[in-house]
Short mmCIF file of C-alpha atoms in Angstrom, two decimals:
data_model
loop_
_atom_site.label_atom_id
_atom_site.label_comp_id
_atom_site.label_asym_id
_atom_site.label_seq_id
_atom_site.Cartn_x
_atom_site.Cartn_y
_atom_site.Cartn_z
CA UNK A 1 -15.94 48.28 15.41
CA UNK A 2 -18.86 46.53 13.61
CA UNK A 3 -17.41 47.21 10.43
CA UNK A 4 -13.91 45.97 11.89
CA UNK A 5 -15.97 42.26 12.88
CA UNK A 6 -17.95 42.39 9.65
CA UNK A 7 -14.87 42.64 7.47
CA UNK A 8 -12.90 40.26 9.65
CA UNK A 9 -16.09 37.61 9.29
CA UNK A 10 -16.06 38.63 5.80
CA UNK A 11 -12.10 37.89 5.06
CA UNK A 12 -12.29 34.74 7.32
CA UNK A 13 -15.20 33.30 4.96
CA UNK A 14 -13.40 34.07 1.74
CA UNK A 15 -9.94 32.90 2.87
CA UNK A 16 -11.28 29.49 4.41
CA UNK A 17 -12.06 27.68 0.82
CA UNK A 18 -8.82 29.17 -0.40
CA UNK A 19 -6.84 27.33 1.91
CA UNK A 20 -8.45 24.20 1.54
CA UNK A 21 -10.54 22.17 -1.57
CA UNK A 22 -12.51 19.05 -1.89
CA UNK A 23 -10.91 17.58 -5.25
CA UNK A 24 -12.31 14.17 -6.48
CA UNK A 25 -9.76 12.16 -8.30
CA UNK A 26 -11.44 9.66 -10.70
CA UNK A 27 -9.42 6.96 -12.27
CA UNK A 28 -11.18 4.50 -14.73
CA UNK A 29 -9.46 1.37 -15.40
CA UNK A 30 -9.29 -0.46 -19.06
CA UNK A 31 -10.35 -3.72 -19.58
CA UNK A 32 -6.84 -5.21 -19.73
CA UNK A 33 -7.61 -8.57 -18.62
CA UNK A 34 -5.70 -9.20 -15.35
CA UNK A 35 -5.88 -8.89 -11.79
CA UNK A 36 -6.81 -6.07 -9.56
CA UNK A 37 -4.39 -2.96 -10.16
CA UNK A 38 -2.44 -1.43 -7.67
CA UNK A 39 -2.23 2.23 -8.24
CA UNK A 40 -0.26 5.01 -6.07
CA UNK A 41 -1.60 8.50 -6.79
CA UNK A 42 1.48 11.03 -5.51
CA UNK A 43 2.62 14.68 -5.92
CA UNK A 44 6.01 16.08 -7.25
CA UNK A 45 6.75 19.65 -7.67
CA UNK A 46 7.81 21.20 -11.48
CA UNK A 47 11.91 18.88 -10.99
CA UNK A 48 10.09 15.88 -10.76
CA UNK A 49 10.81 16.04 -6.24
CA UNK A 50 8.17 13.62 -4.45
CA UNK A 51 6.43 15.99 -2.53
CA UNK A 52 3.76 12.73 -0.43
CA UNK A 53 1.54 10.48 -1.51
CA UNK A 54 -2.28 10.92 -2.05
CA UNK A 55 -3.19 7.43 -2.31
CA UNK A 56 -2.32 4.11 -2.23
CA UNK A 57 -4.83 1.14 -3.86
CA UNK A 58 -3.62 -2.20 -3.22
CA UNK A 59 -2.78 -3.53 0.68
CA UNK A 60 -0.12 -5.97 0.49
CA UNK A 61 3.15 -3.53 0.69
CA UNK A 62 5.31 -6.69 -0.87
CA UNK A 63 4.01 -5.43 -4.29
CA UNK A 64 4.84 -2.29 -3.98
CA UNK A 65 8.28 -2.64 -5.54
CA UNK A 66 6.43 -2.67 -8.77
CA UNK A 67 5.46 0.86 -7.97
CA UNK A 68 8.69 1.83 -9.09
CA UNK A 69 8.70 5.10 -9.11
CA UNK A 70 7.01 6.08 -6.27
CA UNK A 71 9.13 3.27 -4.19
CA UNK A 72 12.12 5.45 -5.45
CA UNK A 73 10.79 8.14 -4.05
CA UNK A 74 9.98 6.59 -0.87
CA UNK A 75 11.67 4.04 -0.47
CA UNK A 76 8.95 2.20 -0.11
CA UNK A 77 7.83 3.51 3.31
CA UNK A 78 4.49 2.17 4.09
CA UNK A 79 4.11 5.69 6.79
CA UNK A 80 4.07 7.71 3.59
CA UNK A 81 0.46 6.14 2.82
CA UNK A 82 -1.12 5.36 6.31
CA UNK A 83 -4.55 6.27 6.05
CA UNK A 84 -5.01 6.38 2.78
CA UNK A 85 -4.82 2.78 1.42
CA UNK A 86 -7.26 0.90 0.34
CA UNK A 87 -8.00 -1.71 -2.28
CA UNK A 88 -6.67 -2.57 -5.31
CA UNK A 89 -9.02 -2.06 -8.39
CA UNK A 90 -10.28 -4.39 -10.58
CA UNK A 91 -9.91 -4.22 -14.65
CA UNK A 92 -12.68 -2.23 -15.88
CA UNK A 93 -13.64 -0.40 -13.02
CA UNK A 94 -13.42 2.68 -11.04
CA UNK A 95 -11.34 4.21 -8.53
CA UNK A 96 -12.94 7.46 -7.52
CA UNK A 97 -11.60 9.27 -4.52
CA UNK A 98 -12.60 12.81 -2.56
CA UNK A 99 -9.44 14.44 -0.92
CA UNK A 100 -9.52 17.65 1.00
CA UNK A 101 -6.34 19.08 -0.40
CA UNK A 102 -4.43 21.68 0.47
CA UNK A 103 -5.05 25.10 -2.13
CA UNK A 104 -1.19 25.86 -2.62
CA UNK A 105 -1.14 22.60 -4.70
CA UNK A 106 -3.00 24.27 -7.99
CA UNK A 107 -1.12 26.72 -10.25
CA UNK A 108 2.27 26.10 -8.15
CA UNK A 109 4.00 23.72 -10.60
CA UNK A 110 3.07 20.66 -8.83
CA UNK A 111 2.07 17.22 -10.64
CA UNK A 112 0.46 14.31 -10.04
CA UNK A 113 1.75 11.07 -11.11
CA UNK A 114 -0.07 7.86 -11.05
CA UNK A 115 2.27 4.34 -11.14
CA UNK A 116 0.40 1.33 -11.86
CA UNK A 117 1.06 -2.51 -11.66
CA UNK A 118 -0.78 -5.55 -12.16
CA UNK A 119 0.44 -9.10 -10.91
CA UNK A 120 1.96 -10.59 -13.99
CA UNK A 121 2.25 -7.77 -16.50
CA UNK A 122 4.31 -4.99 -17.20
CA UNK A 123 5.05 -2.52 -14.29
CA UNK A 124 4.12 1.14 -15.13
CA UNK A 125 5.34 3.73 -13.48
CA UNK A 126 4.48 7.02 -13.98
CA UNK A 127 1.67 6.12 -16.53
CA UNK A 128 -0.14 8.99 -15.78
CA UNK A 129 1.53 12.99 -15.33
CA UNK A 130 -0.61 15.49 -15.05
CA UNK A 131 0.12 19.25 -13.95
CA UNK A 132 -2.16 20.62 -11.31
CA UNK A 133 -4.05 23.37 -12.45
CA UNK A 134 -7.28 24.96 -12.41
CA UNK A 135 -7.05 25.17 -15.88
CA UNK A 136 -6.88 21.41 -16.25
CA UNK A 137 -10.18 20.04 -13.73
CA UNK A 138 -12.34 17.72 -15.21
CA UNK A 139 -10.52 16.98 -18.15
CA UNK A 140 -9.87 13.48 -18.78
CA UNK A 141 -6.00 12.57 -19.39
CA UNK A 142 -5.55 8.69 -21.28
CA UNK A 143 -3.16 6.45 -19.39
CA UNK A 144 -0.73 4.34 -21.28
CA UNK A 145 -1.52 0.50 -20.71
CA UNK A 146 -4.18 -0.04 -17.19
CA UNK A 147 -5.38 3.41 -16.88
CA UNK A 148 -7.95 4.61 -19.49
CA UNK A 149 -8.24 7.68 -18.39
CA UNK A 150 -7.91 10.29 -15.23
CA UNK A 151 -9.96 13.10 -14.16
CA UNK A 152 -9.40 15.43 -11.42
CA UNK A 153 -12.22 17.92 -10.47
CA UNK A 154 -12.58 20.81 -8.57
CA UNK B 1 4.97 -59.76 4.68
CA UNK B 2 2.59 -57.41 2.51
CA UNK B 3 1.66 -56.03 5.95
CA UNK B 4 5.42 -54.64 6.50
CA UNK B 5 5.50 -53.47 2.64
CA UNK B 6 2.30 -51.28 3.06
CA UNK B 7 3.25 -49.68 6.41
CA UNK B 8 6.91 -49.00 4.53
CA UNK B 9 5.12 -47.37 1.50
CA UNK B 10 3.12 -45.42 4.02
CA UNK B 11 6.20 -43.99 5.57
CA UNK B 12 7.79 -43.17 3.13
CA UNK B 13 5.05 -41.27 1.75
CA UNK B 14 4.98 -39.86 4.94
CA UNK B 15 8.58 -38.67 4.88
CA UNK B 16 8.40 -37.75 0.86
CA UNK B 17 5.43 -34.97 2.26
CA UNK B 18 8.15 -33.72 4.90
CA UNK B 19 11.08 -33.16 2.41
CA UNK B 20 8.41 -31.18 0.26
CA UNK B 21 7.29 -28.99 3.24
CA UNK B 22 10.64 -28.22 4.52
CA UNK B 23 11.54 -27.29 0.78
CA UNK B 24 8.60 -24.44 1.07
CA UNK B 25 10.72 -22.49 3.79
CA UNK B 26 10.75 -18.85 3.48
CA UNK B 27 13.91 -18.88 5.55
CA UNK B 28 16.89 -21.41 5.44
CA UNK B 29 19.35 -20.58 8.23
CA UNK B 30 21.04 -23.33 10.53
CA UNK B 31 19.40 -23.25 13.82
CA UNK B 32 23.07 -22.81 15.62
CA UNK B 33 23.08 -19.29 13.35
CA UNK B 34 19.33 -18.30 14.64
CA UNK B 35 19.50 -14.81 16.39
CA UNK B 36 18.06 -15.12 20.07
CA UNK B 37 14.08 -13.81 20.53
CA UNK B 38 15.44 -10.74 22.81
CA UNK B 39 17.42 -9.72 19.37
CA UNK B 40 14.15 -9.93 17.62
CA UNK B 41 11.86 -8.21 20.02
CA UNK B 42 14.87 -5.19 19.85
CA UNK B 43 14.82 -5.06 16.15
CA UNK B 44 10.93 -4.89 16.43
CA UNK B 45 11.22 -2.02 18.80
CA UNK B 46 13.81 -0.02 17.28
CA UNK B 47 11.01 0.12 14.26
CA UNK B 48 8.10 1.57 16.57
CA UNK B 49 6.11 -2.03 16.58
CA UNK B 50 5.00 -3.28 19.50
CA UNK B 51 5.04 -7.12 19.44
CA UNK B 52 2.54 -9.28 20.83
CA UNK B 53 3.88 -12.44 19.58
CA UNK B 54 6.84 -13.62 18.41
CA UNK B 55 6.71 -17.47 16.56
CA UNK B 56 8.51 -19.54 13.90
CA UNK B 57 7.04 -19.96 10.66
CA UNK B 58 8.20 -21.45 7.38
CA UNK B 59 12.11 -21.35 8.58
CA UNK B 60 11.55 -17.66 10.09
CA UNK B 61 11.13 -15.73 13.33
CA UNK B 62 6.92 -13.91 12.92
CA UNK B 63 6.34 -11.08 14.57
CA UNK B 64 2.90 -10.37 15.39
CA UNK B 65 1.78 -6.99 16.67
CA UNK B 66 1.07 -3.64 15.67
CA UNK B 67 3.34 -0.72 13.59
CA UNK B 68 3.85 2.70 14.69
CA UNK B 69 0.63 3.36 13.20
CA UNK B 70 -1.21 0.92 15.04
CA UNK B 71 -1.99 -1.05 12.22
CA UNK B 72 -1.96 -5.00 13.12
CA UNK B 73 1.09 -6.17 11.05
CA UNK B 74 2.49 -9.70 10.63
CA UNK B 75 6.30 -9.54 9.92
CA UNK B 76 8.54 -12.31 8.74
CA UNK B 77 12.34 -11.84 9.77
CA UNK B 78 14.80 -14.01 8.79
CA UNK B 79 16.46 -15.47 11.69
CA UNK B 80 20.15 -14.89 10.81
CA UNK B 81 20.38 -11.08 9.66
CA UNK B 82 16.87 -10.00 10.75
CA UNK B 83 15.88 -9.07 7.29
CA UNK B 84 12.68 -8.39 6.88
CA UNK B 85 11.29 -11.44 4.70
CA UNK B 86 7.30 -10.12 4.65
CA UNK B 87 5.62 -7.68 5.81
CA UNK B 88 1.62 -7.74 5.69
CA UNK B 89 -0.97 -5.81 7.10
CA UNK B 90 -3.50 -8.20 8.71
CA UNK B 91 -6.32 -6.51 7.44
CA UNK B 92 -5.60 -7.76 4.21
CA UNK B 93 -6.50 -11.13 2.84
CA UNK B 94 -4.13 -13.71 4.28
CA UNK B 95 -3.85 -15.77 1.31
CA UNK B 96 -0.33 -15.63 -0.48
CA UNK B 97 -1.11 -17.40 -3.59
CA UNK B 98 -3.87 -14.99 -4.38
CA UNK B 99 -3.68 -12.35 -6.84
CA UNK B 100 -2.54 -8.79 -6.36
CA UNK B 101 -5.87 -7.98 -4.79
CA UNK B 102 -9.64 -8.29 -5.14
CA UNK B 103 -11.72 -5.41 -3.78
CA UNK B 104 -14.09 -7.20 -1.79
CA UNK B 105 -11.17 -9.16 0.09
CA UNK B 106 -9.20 -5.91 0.28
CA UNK B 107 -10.86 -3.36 2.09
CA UNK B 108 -9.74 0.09 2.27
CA UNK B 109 -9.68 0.93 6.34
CA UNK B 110 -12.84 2.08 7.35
CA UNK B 111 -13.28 4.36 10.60
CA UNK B 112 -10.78 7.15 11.86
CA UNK B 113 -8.04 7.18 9.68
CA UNK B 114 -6.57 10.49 8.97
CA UNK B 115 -4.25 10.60 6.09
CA UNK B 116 -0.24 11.58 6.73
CA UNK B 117 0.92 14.66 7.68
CA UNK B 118 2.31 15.85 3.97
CA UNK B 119 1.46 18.61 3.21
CA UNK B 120 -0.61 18.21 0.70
CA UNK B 121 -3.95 17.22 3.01
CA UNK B 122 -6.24 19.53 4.94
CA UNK B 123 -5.47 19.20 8.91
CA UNK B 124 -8.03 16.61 10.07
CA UNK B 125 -9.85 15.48 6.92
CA UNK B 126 -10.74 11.96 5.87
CA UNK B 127 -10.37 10.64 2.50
CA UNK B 128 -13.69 9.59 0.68
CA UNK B 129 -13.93 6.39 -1.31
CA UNK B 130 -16.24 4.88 -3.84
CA UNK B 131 -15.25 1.84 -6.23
#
């Protein structure tokens, strides 16, 4: 019986951070000269399906047309994102947030794709795409025009 | 005389400022084409807000009131179709000719917010910011 509970304490410790994982996403913004950015930070799986939304940085949901991909996806519902919007982020600096996220999302094929805007300038969708593996933590991937680069660690 | 031509200039003025106001509408629908409030309030409804206010604004019915959410929202309709025109968040800044955000006007929403059922979040966890 005690080695019944001790193996069942045992396989409930070990299971718990497998189901769940504190991952800090850390986007750092160039210095491209304009306004605050809005960003939306989403998951598809491997066929390019929006799977939700991670995060959403800019308030005013009139811009987020410019979004473009992820407002295909959505359709621009504002419920996909309550919760976790916040501000928009300024040129130059630093968007870093910590998500508990669920485990299943590493290693499975999923990706996560960052769209940017800026009022303006060119929209960007999609500007960064980055599979979701262990593998690929905490190494820096370059963004195209707003985003210099984006880390996600484990 | 030059009393009669001053108070005409200032008139006119006057009325010049109107025309440019009224040309600022968000909305331009005859008022014998206006949807009744009742319509509005149902249209509201039907999208889980619940209204505390309904005004006119630049040409347009306002809601004011809070989402499904509970998030205070501030929604222009247009009074003919019931479009929505606007829709804003009142805990963002309020001005419209502002930029696409600055962070210290632009809060993220402090407090209990629990991010959408997705998938993709732990049960019962809260996002952690720093910018």
């Amino acid at each position: 019986m005690k080695t019944l509970l001790a193996t069942l304490a045992l396989t409930t410790a070990l299971s718990a951070p497998a189901l769940a994982a504190p991952v800090t996403l850390t986007t750092n913004l160039s210095n491209y000269g304009g306004d605050g950015a809005y960003l939306a930070l989403y998951v598809t799986d491997s066929k390019g399906v929006y799977k939700g939304s991670l995060w959403m940085a800019g308030g005013k949901a009139k811009y987020y047309k410019h979004l473009s991909d992820w407002n295909r996806a959505t359709g621009g519902n504002t419920a996909e994102i309550s919760g976790i919007t916040g501000a928009s982020v300024g040129a130059g600096r630093q968007l870093k947030i910590t998500l508990d996220l669920a485990d299943a999302l590493f290693d499975a094929g999923y990706e996560l794709h960052i769209d940017a805007a800026v009022e303006d300038f060119r929209d960007s969708p999609s500007e960064v795409v980055v599979p979701l593996t262990r593998a690929g933590a905490n190494k820096p991937v370059a963004g195209r025009h707003y985003i210099q680069d984006f880390t996600y660690g484990l | 005389m030059k009393k009669y031509l001053i108070a005409t200039t200032f008139l006119a003025g006057i009325a010049a400022a109107g025309v440019a106001l009224a040309d600022d509408d968000d909305c331009n629908v005859a008022m014998s084409n206006w949807q009744p409030r009742e319509a509005v309030k149902a249209m509201a409804e039907a999208q889980g807000w619940s209204v505390r206010r309904i005004k006119t604004d630049d040409g347009c019915y306002e809601i004011d009131g809070r989402d499904a959410q509970g998030r205070e929202i501030e929604v222009k309709v247009d009074p003919g179709t019931l479009a929505i025109v606007e829709m804003e968040y009142e805990d963002d800044d309020d001005d419209d000719d502002d930029d696409y955000g600055e962070s210290r006007q632009n809060a993220a929403p402090a407090g209990s917010v629990a991010p959408p059922d997705n998938g993709l979040f732990t049960p019962g966890s809260k996002p952690v910011v720093k910018q």
